[in-house]
XYZ file of C-alpha atoms in Angstrom:
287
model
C 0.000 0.000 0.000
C 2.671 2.379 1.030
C 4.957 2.242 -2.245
C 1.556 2.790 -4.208
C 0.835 6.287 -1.838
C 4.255 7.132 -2.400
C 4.384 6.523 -6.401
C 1.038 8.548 -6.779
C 2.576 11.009 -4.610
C 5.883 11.315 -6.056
C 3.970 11.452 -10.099
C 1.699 14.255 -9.267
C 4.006 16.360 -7.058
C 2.996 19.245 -9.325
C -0.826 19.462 -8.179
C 0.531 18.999 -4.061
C 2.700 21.941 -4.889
C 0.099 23.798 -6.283
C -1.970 23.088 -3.615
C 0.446 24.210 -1.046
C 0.777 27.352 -3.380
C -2.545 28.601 -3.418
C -3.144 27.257 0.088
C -0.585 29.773 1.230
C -1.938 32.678 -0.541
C -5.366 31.896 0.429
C -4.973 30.870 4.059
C -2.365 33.822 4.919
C -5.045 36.312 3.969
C -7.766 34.124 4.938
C -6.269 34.523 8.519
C -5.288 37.991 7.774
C -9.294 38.774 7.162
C -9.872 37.312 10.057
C -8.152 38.604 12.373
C -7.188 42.336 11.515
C -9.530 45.230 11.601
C -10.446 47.534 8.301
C -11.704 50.393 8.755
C -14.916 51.656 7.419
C -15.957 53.797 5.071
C -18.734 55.616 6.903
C -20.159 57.395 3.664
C -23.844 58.620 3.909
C -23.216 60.769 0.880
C -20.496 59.663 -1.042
C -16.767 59.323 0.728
C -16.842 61.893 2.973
C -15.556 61.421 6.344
C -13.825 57.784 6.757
C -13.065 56.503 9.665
C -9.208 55.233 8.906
C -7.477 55.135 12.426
C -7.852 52.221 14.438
C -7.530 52.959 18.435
C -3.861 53.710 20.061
C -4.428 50.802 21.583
C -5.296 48.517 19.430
C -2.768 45.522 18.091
C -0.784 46.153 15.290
C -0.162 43.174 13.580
C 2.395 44.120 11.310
C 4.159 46.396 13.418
C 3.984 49.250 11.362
C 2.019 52.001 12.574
C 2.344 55.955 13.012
C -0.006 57.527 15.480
C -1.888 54.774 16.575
C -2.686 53.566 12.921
C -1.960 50.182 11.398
C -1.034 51.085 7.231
C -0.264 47.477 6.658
C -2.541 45.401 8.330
C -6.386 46.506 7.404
C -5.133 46.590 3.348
C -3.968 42.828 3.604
C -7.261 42.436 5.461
C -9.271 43.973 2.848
C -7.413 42.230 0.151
C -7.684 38.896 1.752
C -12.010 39.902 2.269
C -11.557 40.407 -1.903
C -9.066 37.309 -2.654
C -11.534 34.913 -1.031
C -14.848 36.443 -2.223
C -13.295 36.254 -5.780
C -11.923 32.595 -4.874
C -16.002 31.403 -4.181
C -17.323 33.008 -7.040
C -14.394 31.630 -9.639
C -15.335 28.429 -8.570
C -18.949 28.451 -8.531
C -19.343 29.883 -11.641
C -16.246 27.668 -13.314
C -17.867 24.585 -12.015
C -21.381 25.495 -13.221
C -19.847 26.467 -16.989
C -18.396 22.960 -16.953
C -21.790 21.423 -15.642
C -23.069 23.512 -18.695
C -20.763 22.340 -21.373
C -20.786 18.914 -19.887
C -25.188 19.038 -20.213
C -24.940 20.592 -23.927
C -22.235 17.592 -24.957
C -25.514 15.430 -23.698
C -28.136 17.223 -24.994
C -26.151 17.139 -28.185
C -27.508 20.644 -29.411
C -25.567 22.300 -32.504
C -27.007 25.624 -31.709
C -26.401 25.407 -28.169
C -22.667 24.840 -28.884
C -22.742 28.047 -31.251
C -24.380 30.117 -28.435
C -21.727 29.076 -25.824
C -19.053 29.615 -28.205
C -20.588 33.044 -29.426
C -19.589 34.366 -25.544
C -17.066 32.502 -25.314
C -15.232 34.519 -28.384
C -16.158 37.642 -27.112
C -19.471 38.346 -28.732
C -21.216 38.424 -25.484
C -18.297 39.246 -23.388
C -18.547 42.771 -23.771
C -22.036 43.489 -23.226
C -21.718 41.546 -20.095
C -19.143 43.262 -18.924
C -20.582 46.873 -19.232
C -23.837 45.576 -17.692
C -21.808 44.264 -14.640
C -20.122 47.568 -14.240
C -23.578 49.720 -14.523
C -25.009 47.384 -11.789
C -21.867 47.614 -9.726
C -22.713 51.646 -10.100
C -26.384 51.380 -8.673
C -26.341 48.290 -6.696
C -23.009 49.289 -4.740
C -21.321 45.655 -5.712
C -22.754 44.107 -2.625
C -21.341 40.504 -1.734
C -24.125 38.497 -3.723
C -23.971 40.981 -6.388
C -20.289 40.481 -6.516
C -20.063 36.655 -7.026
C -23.498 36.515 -8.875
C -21.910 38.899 -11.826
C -18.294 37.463 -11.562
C -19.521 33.412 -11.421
C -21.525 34.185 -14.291
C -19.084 35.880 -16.050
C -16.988 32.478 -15.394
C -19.879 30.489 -16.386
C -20.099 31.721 -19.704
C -16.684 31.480 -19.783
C -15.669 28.008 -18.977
C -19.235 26.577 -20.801
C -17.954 28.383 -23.708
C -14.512 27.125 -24.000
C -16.194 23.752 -22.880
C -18.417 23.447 -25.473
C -15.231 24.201 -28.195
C -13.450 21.474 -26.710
C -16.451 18.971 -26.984
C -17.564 19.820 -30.210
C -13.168 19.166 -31.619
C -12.857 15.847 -29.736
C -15.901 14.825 -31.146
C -14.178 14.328 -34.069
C -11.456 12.055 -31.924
C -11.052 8.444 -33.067
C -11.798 7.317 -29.948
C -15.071 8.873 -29.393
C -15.948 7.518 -33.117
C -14.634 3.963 -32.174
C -16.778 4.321 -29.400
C -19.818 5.022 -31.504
C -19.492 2.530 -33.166
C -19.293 0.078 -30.169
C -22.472 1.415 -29.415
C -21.462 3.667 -26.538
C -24.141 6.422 -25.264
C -22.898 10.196 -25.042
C -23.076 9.605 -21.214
C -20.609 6.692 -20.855
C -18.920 8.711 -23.612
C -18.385 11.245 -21.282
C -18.191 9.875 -18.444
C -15.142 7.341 -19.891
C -13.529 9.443 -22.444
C -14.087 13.259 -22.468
C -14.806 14.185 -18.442
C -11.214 12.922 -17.667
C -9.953 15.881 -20.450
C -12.589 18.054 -19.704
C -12.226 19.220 -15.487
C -8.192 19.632 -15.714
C -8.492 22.206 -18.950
C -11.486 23.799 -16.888
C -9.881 23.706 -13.783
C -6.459 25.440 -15.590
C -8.873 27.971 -17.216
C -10.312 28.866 -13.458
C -7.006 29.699 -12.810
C -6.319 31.787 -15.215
C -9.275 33.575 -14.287
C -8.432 33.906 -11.046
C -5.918 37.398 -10.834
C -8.421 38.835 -13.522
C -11.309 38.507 -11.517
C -9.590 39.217 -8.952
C -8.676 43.020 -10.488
C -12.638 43.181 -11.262
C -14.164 42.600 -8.028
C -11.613 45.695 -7.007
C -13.307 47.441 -9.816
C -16.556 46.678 -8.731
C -15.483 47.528 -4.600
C -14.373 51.162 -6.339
C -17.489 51.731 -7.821
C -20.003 50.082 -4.689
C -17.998 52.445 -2.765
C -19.451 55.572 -4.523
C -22.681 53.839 -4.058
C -22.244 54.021 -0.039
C -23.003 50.104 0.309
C -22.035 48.284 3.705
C -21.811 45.393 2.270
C -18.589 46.606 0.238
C -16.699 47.837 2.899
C -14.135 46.085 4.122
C -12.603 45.260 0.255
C -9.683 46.220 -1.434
C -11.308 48.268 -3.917
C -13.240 50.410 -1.647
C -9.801 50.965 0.264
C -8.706 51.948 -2.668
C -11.909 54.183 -3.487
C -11.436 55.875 -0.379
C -7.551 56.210 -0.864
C -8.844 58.215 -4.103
C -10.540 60.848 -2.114
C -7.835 60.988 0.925
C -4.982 60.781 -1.302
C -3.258 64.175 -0.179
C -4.289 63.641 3.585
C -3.459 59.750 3.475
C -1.635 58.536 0.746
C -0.532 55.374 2.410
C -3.958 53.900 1.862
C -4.181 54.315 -2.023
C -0.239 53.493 -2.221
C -0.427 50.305 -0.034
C -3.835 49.180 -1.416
C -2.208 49.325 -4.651
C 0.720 47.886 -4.222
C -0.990 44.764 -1.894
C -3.529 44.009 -4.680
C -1.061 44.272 -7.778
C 1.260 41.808 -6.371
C -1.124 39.472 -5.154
C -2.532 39.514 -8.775
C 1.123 38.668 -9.851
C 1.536 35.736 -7.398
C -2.190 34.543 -8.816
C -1.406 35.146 -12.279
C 2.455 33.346 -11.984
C 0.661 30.232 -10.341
C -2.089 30.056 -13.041
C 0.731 30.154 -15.771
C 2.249 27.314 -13.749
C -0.914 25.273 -13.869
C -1.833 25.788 -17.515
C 2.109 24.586 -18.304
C 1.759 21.696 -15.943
C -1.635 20.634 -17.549
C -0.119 21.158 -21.088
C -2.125 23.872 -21.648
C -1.315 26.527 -24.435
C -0.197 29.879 -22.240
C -0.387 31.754 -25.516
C -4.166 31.078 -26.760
C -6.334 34.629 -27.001
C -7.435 35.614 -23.648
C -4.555 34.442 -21.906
């Protein structure tokens, strides 16, 4: 039993790394979140006075502070509040596009195929994307909003790309010997494309990831206009406020930027590891 744990362990070494990778990233600012105060943006009519002291007594957590104020600590907090909101709705919305491309494979439907891959090349992209941005301006980018407009914007995604693969190994040998065995499109799938399919998703979440990560900031800037609660506490409204306290406190536009463009970096550097590790193309459009 043991040499067997060990072999699997020692061939997919890549996927435990990756794992510790993200699980890193993710549980450093997961902990951050939890544990280190952000202030508020107390905005009843647009950002007008914010609240961006914590208490002289209060614990710094990263030791650097100047007159009783953390500048480190409540922008990791507020970027690890973004990272993981963007995390849940990545997945959601990756796995339901490949629940989608997987259902039109059975369904079999050539003009379901063209719809998904209509989005998926950027004929509904754009539309979608202005409508999430004119929401984000009314609605204030809420947390529901947030991962309702970014999963679907995965969905489409993922079912898109999903559907493209499908339709090309269609065309396989294998699926056509299997045919003509008499195989059904579900054992089809199940047996020959599902193994290909969930790795090429699961590298395409990835490389979704720092993107979506940048707009959920966006949408944080603009919810923070719309004085929404339910947006404080996120990178981009730090870095909303940071906009209108920039000549009293320019640490908090300077350090929110700084936080959320190298986190996107780290994100984006692990997703290019993942697509090369899954012999995925780094260069196709989009990525």
């Amino acid at each position: 039993m043991f040499p067997k744990v060990w072999r699997s362990i020692v061939t997919r070494w890549d996927h435990y790394l990756f794992g510790v990778g993200y699980g890193l990233v993710f549980g450093f600012f997961g902990i951050t979140a939890l544990v280190v105060d952000t202030p508020q943006a107390d905005v009843p009519n647009g950002l007008g006075e914010v609240s961006t002291a914590s208490a002289p007594t209060s614990r710094h957590w990263f030791g650097t502070n100047r007159d009783g104020m953390d500048l480190l600590g409540p922008t990791l907090a507020a970027a690890g509040r973004s990272a993981w909101l963007t995390l849940v709705a990545v997945v959601l919305g990756s796995s339901s596009g490949l629940a989608v491309a997987a259902s039109a494979f059975l369904i079999g439907s050539d003009r379901g195929y063209r719809a998904l891959a209509a989005f998926q090349s950027g004929i509904g992209l754009v539309p979608a994307l202005l409508m999430m941005f004119i929401l984000a301006a009314g609605f204030g980018a809420g947390v529901g909003a947030t991962i309702l407009m970014l999963g679907a914007l995965c969905l489409g995604f993922v079912a898109g790309r999903g559907a493209n693969w499908c339709v090309a190994w269609e065309d396989g040998g294998d699926v056509i010997s299997a045919r003509a065995l008499g195989f059904s499109r579900r054992r089809i799938l199940q047996e020959l494309l599902f193994p290909r399919l969930w790795p090429k998703a699961a590298a395409t979440a990835a490389t979704l990831l720092p993107a979506a990560l940048v707009a959920e900031a966006a949408l944080g800037f603009s919810g923070a206009g719309a004085s929404v609660a339910a947006a404080n506490g996120r990178i981009g409204v730090m870095l909303g406020v940071g906009r209108e306290t920039m000549f009293d406190l320019p640490w908090m536009i300077i350090s929110s930027g700084a936080v959320l463009w190298v986190l996107t970096m780290v994100l984006a550097g692990l997703a290019w590891a993942v697509r090369r590790t899954l012999d995925e193309p780094v260069d196709e459009r989009w990525f």
